[in-house]
Tab-separated table of C-alpha atoms in Angstrom:
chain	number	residue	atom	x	y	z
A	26	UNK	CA	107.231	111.230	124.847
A	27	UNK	CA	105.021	114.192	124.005
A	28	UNK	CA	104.052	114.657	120.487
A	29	UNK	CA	105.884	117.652	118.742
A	30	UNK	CA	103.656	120.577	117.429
A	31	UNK	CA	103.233	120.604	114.017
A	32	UNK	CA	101.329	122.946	111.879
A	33	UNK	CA	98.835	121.795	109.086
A	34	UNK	CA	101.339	122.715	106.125
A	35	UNK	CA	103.391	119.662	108.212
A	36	UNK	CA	100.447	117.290	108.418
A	37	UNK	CA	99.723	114.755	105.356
A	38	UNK	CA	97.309	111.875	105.563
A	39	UNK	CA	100.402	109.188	104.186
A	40	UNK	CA	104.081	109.658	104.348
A	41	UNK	CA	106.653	107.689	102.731
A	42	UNK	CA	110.093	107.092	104.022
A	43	UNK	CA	112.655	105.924	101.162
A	44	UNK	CA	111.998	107.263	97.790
A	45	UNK	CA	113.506	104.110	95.724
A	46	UNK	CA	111.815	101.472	93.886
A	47	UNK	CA	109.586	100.506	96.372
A	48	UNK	CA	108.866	104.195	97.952
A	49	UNK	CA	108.796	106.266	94.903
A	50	UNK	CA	105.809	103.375	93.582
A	51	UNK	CA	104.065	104.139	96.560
A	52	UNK	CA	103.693	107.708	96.920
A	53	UNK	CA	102.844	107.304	92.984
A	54	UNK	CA	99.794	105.346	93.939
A	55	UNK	CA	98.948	106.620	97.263
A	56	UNK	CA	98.988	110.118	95.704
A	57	UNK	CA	97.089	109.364	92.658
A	58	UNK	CA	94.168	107.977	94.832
A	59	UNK	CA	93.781	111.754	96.262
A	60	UNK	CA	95.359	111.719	99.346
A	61	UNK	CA	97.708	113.991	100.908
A	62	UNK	CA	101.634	112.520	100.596
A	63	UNK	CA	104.465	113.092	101.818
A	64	UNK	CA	107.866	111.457	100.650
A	65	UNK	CA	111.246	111.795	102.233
A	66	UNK	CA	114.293	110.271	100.757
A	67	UNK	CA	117.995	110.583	102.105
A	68	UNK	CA	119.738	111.169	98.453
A	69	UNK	CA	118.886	112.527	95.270
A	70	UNK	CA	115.942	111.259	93.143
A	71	UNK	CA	116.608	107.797	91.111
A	72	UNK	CA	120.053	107.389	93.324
A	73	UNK	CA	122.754	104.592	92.777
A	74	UNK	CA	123.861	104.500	96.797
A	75	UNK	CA	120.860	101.847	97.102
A	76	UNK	CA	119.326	98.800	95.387
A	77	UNK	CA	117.438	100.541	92.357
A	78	UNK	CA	120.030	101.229	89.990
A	79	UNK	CA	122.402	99.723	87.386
A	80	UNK	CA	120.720	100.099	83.979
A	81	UNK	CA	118.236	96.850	84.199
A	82	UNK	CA	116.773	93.939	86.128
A	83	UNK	CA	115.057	90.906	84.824
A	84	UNK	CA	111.566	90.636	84.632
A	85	UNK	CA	109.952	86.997	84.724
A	86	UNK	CA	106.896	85.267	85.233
A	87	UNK	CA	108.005	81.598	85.504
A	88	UNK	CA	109.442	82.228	88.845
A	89	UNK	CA	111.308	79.765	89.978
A	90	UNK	CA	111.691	80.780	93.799
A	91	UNK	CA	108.088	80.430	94.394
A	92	UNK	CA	104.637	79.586	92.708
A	93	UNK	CA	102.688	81.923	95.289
A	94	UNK	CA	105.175	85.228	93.625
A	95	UNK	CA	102.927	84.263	89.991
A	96	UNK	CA	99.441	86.148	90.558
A	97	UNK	CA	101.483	89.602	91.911
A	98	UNK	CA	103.856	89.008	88.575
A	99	UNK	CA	100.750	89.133	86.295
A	100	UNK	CA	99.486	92.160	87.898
A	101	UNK	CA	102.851	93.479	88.321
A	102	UNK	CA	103.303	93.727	84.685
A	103	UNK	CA	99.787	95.339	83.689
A	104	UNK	CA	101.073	97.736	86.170
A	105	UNK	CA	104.396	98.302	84.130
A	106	UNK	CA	102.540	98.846	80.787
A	107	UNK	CA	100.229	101.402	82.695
A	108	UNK	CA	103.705	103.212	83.882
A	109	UNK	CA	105.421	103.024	80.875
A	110	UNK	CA	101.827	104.488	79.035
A	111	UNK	CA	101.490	107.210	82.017
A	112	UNK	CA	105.161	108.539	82.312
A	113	UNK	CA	105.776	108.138	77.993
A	114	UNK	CA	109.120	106.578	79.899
A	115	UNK	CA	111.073	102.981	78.164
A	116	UNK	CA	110.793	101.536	81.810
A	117	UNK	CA	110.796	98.150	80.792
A	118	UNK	CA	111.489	95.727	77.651
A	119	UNK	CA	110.060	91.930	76.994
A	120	UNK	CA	112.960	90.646	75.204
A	121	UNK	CA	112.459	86.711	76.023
A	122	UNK	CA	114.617	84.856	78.760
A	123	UNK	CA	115.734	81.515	78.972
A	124	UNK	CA	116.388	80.288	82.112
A	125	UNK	CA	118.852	77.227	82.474
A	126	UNK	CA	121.039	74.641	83.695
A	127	UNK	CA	120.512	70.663	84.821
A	128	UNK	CA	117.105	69.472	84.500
A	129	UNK	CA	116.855	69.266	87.829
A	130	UNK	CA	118.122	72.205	89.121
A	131	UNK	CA	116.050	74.863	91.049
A	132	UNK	CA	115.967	77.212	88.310
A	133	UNK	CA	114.666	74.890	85.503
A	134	UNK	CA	112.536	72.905	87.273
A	135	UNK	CA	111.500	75.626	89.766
A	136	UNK	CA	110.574	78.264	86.514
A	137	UNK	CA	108.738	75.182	84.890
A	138	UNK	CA	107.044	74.551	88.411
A	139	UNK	CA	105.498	77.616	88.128
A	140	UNK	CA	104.532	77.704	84.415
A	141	UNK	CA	102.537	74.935	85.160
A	142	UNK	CA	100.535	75.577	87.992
A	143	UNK	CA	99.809	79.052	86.592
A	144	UNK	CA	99.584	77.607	83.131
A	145	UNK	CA	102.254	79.849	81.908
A	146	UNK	CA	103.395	79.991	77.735
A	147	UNK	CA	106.925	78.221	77.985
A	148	UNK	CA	109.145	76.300	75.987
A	149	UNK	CA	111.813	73.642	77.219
A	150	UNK	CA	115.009	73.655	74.959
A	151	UNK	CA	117.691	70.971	75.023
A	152	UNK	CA	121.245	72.056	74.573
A	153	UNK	CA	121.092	71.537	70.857
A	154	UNK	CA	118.136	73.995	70.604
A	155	UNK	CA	119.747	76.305	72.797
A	156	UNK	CA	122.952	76.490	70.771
A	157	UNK	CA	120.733	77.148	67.209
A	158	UNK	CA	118.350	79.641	68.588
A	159	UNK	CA	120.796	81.658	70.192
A	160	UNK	CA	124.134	80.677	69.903
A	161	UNK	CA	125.641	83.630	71.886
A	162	UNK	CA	125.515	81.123	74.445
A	163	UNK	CA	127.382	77.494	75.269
A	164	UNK	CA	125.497	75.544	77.604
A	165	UNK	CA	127.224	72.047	78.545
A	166	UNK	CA	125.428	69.124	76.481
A	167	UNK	CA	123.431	67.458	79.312
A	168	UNK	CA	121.421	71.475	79.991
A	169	UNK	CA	118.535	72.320	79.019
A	170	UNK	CA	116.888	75.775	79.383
A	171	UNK	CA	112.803	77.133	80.152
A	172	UNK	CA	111.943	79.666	77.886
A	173	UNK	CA	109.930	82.411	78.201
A	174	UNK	CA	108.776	84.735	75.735
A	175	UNK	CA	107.446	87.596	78.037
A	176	UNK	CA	110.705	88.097	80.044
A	177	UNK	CA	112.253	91.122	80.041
A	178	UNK	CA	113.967	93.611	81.506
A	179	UNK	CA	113.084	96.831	83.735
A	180	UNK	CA	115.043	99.953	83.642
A	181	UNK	CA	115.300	100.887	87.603
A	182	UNK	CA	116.231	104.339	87.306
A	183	UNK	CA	113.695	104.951	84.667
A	184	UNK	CA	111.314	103.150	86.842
A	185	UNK	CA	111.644	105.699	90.093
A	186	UNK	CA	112.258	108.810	88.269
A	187	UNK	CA	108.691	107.804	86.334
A	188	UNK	CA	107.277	107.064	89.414
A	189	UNK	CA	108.451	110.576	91.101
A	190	UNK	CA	107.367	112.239	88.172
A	191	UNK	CA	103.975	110.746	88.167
A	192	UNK	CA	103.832	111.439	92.204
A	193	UNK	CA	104.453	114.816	91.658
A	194	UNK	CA	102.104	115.772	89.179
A	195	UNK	CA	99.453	114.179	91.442
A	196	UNK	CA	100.239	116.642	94.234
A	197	UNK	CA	102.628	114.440	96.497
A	198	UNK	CA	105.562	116.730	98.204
A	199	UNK	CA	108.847	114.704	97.905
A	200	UNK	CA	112.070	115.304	99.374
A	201	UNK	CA	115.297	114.752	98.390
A	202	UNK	CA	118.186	115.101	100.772
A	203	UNK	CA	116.180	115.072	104.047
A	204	UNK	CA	117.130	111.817	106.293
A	205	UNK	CA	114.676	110.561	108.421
A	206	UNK	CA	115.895	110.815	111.888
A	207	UNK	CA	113.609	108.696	114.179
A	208	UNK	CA	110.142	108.323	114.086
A	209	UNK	CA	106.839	106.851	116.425
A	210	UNK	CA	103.393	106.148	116.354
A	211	UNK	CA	101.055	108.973	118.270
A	212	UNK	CA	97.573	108.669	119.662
A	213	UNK	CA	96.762	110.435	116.556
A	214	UNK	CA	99.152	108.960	114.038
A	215	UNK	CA	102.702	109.389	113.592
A	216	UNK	CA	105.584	111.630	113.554
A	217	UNK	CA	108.806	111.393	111.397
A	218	UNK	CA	111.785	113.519	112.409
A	219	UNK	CA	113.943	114.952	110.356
A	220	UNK	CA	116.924	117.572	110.750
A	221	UNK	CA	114.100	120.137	109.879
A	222	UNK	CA	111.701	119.268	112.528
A	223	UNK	CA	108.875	116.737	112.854
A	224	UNK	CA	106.157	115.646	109.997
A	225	UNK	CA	102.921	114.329	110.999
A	226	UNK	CA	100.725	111.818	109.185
A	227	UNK	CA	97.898	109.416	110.138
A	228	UNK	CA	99.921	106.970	108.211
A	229	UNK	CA	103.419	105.726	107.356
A	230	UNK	CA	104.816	103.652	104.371
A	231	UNK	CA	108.909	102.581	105.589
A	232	UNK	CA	110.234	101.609	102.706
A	233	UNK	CA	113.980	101.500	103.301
A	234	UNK	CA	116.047	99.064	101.435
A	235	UNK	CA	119.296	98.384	103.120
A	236	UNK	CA	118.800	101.204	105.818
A	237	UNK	CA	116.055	98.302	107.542
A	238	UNK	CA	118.137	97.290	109.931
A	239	UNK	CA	118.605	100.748	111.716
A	240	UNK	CA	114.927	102.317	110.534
A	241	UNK	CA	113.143	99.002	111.672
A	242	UNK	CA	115.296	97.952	114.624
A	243	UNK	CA	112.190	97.297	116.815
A	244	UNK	CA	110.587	94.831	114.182
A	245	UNK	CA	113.358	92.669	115.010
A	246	UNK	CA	113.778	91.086	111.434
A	247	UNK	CA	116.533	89.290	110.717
A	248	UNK	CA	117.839	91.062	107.366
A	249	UNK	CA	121.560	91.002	106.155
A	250	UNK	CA	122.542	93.315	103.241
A	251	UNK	CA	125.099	91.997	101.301
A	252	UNK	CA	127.186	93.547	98.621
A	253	UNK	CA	127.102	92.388	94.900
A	254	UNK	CA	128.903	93.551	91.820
A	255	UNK	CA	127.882	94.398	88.515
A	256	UNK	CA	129.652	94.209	85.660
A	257	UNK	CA	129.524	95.379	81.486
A	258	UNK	CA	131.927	93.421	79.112
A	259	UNK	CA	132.810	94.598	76.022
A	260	UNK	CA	132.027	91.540	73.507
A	261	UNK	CA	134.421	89.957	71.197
A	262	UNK	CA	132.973	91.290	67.620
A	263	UNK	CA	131.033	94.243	69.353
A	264	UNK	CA	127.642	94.015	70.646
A	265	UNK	CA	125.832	93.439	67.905
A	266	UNK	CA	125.314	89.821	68.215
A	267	UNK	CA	123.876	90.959	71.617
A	268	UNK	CA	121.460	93.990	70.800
A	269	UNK	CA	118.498	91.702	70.895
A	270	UNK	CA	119.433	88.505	72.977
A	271	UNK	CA	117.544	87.185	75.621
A	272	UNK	CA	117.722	87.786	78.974
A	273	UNK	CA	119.271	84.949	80.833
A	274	UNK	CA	119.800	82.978	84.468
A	275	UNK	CA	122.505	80.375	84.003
A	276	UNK	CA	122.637	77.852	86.484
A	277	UNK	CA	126.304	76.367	87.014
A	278	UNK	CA	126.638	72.663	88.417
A	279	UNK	CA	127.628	73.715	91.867
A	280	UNK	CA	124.709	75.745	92.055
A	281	UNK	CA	126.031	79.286	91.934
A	282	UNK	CA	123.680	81.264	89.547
A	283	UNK	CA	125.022	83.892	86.984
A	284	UNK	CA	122.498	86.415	84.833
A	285	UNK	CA	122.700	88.809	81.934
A	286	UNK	CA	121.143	90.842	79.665
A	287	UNK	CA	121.009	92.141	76.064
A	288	UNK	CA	123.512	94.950	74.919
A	289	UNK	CA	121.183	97.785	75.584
A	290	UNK	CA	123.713	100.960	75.783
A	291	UNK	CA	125.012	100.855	72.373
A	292	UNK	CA	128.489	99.308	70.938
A	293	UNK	CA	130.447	101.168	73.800
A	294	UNK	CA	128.099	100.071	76.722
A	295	UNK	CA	129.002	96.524	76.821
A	296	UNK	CA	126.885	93.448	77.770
A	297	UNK	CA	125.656	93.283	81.703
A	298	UNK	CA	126.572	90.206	83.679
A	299	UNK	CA	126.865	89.250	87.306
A	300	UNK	CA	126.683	86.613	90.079
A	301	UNK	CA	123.275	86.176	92.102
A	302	UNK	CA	124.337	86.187	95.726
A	303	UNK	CA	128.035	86.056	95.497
A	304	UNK	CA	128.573	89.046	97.893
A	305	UNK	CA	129.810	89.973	101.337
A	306	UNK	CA	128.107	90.917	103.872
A	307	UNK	CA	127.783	95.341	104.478
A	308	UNK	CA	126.262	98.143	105.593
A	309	UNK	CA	125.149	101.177	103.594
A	310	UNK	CA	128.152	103.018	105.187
A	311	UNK	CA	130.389	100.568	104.926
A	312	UNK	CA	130.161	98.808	101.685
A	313	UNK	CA	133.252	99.005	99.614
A	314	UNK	CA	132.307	100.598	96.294
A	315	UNK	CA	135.746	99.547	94.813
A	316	UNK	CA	135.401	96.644	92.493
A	317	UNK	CA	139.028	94.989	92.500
A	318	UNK	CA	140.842	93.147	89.551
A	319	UNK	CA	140.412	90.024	91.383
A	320	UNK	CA	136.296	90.386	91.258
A	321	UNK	CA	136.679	91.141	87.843
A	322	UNK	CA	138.333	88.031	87.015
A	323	UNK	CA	136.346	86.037	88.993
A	324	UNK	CA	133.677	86.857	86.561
A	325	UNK	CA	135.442	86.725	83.553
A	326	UNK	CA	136.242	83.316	84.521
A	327	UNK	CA	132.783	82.225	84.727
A	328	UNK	CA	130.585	83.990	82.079
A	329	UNK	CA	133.207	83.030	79.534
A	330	UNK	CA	132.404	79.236	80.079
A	331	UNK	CA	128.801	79.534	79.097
A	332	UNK	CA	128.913	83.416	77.287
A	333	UNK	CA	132.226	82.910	75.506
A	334	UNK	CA	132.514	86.463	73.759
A	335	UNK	CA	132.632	87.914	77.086
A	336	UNK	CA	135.862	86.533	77.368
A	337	UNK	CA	136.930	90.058	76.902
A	338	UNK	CA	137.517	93.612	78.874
A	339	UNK	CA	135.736	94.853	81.473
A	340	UNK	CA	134.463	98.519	80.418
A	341	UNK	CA	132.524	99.306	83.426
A	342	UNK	CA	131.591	98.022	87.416
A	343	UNK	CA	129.078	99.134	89.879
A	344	UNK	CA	128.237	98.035	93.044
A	345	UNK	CA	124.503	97.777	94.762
A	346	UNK	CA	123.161	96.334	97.983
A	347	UNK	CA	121.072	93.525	98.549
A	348	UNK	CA	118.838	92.984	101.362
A	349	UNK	CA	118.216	89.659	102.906
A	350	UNK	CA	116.016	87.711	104.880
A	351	UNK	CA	116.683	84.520	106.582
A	352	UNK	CA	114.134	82.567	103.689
A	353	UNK	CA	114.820	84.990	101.197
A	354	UNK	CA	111.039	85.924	100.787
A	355	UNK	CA	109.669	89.594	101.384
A	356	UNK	CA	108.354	91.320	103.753
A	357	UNK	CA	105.581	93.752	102.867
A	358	UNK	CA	103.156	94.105	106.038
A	359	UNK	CA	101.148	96.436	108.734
A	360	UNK	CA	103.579	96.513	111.574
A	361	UNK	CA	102.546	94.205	114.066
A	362	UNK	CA	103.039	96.623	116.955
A	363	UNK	CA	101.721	100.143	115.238
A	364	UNK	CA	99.026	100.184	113.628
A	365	UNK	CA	99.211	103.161	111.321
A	366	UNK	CA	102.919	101.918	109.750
A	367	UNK	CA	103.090	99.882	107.074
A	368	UNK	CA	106.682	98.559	106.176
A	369	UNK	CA	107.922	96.825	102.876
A	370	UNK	CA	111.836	95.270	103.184
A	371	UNK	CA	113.756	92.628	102.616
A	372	UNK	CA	113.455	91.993	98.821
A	373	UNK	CA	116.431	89.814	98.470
A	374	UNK	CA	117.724	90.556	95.211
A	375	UNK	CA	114.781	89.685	93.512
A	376	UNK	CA	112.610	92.398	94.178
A	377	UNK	CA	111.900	94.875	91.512
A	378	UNK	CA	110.498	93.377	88.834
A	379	UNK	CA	107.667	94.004	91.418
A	380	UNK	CA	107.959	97.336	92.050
A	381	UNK	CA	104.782	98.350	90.645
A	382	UNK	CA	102.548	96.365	92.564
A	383	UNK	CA	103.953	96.688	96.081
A	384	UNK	CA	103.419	100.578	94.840
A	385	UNK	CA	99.515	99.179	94.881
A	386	UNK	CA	100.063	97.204	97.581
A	387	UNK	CA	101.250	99.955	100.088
A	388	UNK	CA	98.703	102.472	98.936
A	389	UNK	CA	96.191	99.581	99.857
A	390	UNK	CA	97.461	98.921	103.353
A	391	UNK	CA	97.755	102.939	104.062
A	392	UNK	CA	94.587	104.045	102.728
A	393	UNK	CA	92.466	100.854	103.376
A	394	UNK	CA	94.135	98.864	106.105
A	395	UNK	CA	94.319	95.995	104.052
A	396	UNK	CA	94.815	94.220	99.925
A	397	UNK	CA	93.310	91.800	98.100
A	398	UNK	CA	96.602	90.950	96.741
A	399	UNK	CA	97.962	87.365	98.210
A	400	UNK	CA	100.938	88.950	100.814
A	401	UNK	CA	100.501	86.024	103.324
A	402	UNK	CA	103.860	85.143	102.272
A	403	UNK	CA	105.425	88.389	103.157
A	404	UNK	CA	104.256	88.357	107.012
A	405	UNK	CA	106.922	89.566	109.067
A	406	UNK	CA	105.910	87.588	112.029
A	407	UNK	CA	107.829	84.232	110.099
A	408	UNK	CA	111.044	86.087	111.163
A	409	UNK	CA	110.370	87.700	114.130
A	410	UNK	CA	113.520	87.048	116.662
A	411	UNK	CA	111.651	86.135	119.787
């Protein structure tokens, strides 16, 4: 296929395709280092028909899913106190977490895994302890819980719209509303098409959340994006009790994991709970945005054995999509077959707490060809469908 004309005012040196967490972090930092950007994003800016919305999402250094994640958590954080200074935005909150269940469980002795080898501050507490220190919460008498001081919580619509903001202001050309049609690599390049004609850049940065599996068909990753529920529960006594609790991962003894955060939206907003990876799978034009009664009580059910005030009505639901690979690590890469793309996908529900560094990481791969940050982990070729 012959490469579309395209004037200069339609040439950039980077574009970015998907203006969430991951996108809108990019064209921050790729912008910022001078170049010319272009962003193009299917919705509105800081949009809830994605994976970067809902209020907050933990932050955490003792990470229980993998060691290798620690080194891009300590930079990801400088990297959120450099946003939240830049943009004068609350994007994020260290509020402690504890992190619990069995002793052996994968998210006790997974978090305290990691502490160690990256000799992380942390605290074990036994069920006792748990009960004194914060005793919004019931654990059963044989749990204990990891404790981290510097766990938090990030705001993700804060996050992109801070982002955008901070893009913009360092000349980037976003946007909003403008679906990427198709797009290839040129001798020169590449072109993205839209419904207003092609865009050409010596570089692209895919960053597409649940829309991989039809923007990246010919990667031939194996990602399924699954639907998950959120939901805010009005505490017995109000949410005072609550203003200034830890975050929290709560692992139950058949291994499902539930998580929740302070009250942070004020006595009417409720306290945020929901299931890790409890979801169907869906499509972003299928999923069902309806949360039913049922779902609701399913989770009632549950956070009232170990968060018993939340025994209590259900003042608001959302829905958001995860993305998910096969091991349920990322993928943030060069595509192996073009040369001038650079995709970032598959972030599995436990993604952006590190938005801000794949931001650095992408600007690296687009205006370098390569990072210093470990991403060895994240190499697309693991998953490749042969």
């Amino acid at each position: 296929m012959s490469t579309p004309h395209a004037t200069r005012e339609h040439s950039y040196d980077v574009i970015v395709v998907g203006l969430g967490g991951m996108g809108s972090a990019a064209a921050c930092h790729v912008a910022k280092r001078g170049r010319r950007v272009l962003g193009l994003e299917k919705h509105t800016p800081a949009h809830d028909k994605g994976s970067s919305h809902g209020g907050s999402r933990i932050i955490r250094q003792s990470y229980f899913e993998d060691p290798a994640y620690v080194p891009l958590l300590l930079r990801s954080y400088a990297l959120w106190e450099e946003l939240a200074r830049d943009s004068g935005s609350d994007v994020y909150r260290l509020t402690g977490g504890i992190f619990l269940g069995s002793p052996d469980c994968r998210t006790v002795a997974g978090s305290l895994k990691a502490s160690q080898e990256w000799s992380l501050p942390y605290e074990l507490l036994d069920a006792a302890e748990i009960r004194r220190r914060f005793p919004q919460f019931a654990p059963q008498p044989d749990d204990v819980a990891l404790y981290e001081e510097r766990a938090g919580f990030a705001r993700p619509e804060a996050t992109v719209q801070a982002h955008i903001d901070l893009a913009l202001g360092a000349g980037a050309e976003l946007r909003f509303g403008e679906p990427v049609l198709d797009w290839e690599e040129t001798a020169s390049g590449v072109v993205v098409r839209t419904e207003h004609g092609p865009y050409l850049a010596e570089q692209l940065v895919i960053c597409p959340g649940a829309w991989a599996p039809q923007l990246l068909e010919r990667l031939r990753i194996p990602i399924e994006v699954e639907r998950q529920v959120l939901y805010w529960f009005d505490p017995v006594g109000g949410t005072g009790a609550f203003e200034n609790a830890p975050v929290f991962i709560n692992e139950w003894p058949d291994g499902a994991q539930t998580y929740g955060f302070p009250a942070i939206d004020g006595p009417g907003g409720g306290v945020k709970v929901a299931f890790f990876r409890n979801g169907s799978p869906c499509s972003p034009d299928t999923i069902d945005r309806v949360v039913r009664p049922a779902e609701v009580d399913e989770m009632r059910e549950r956070i009232r054995g170990f968060v018993p005030a939340l025994d209590s009505p259900c003042v608001h639901t959302a829905t958001c999509m995860y993305s998910n690979t096969p091991d349920e690590h990322f993928v943030v890469a060069r595509h192996p077959d073009c040369a001038a793309v650079t995709v970032a996908c598959g972030f599995s529900g436990h993604g952006f707490k590190f938005v801000p560094v794949v931001g650095e990481i992408l600007a690296d791969l687009a205006t370098t060809g390569s990072t210093a940050h470990p991403i060895g982990l994240f190499d697309p070729q693991r998953l490749v469908l042969r």
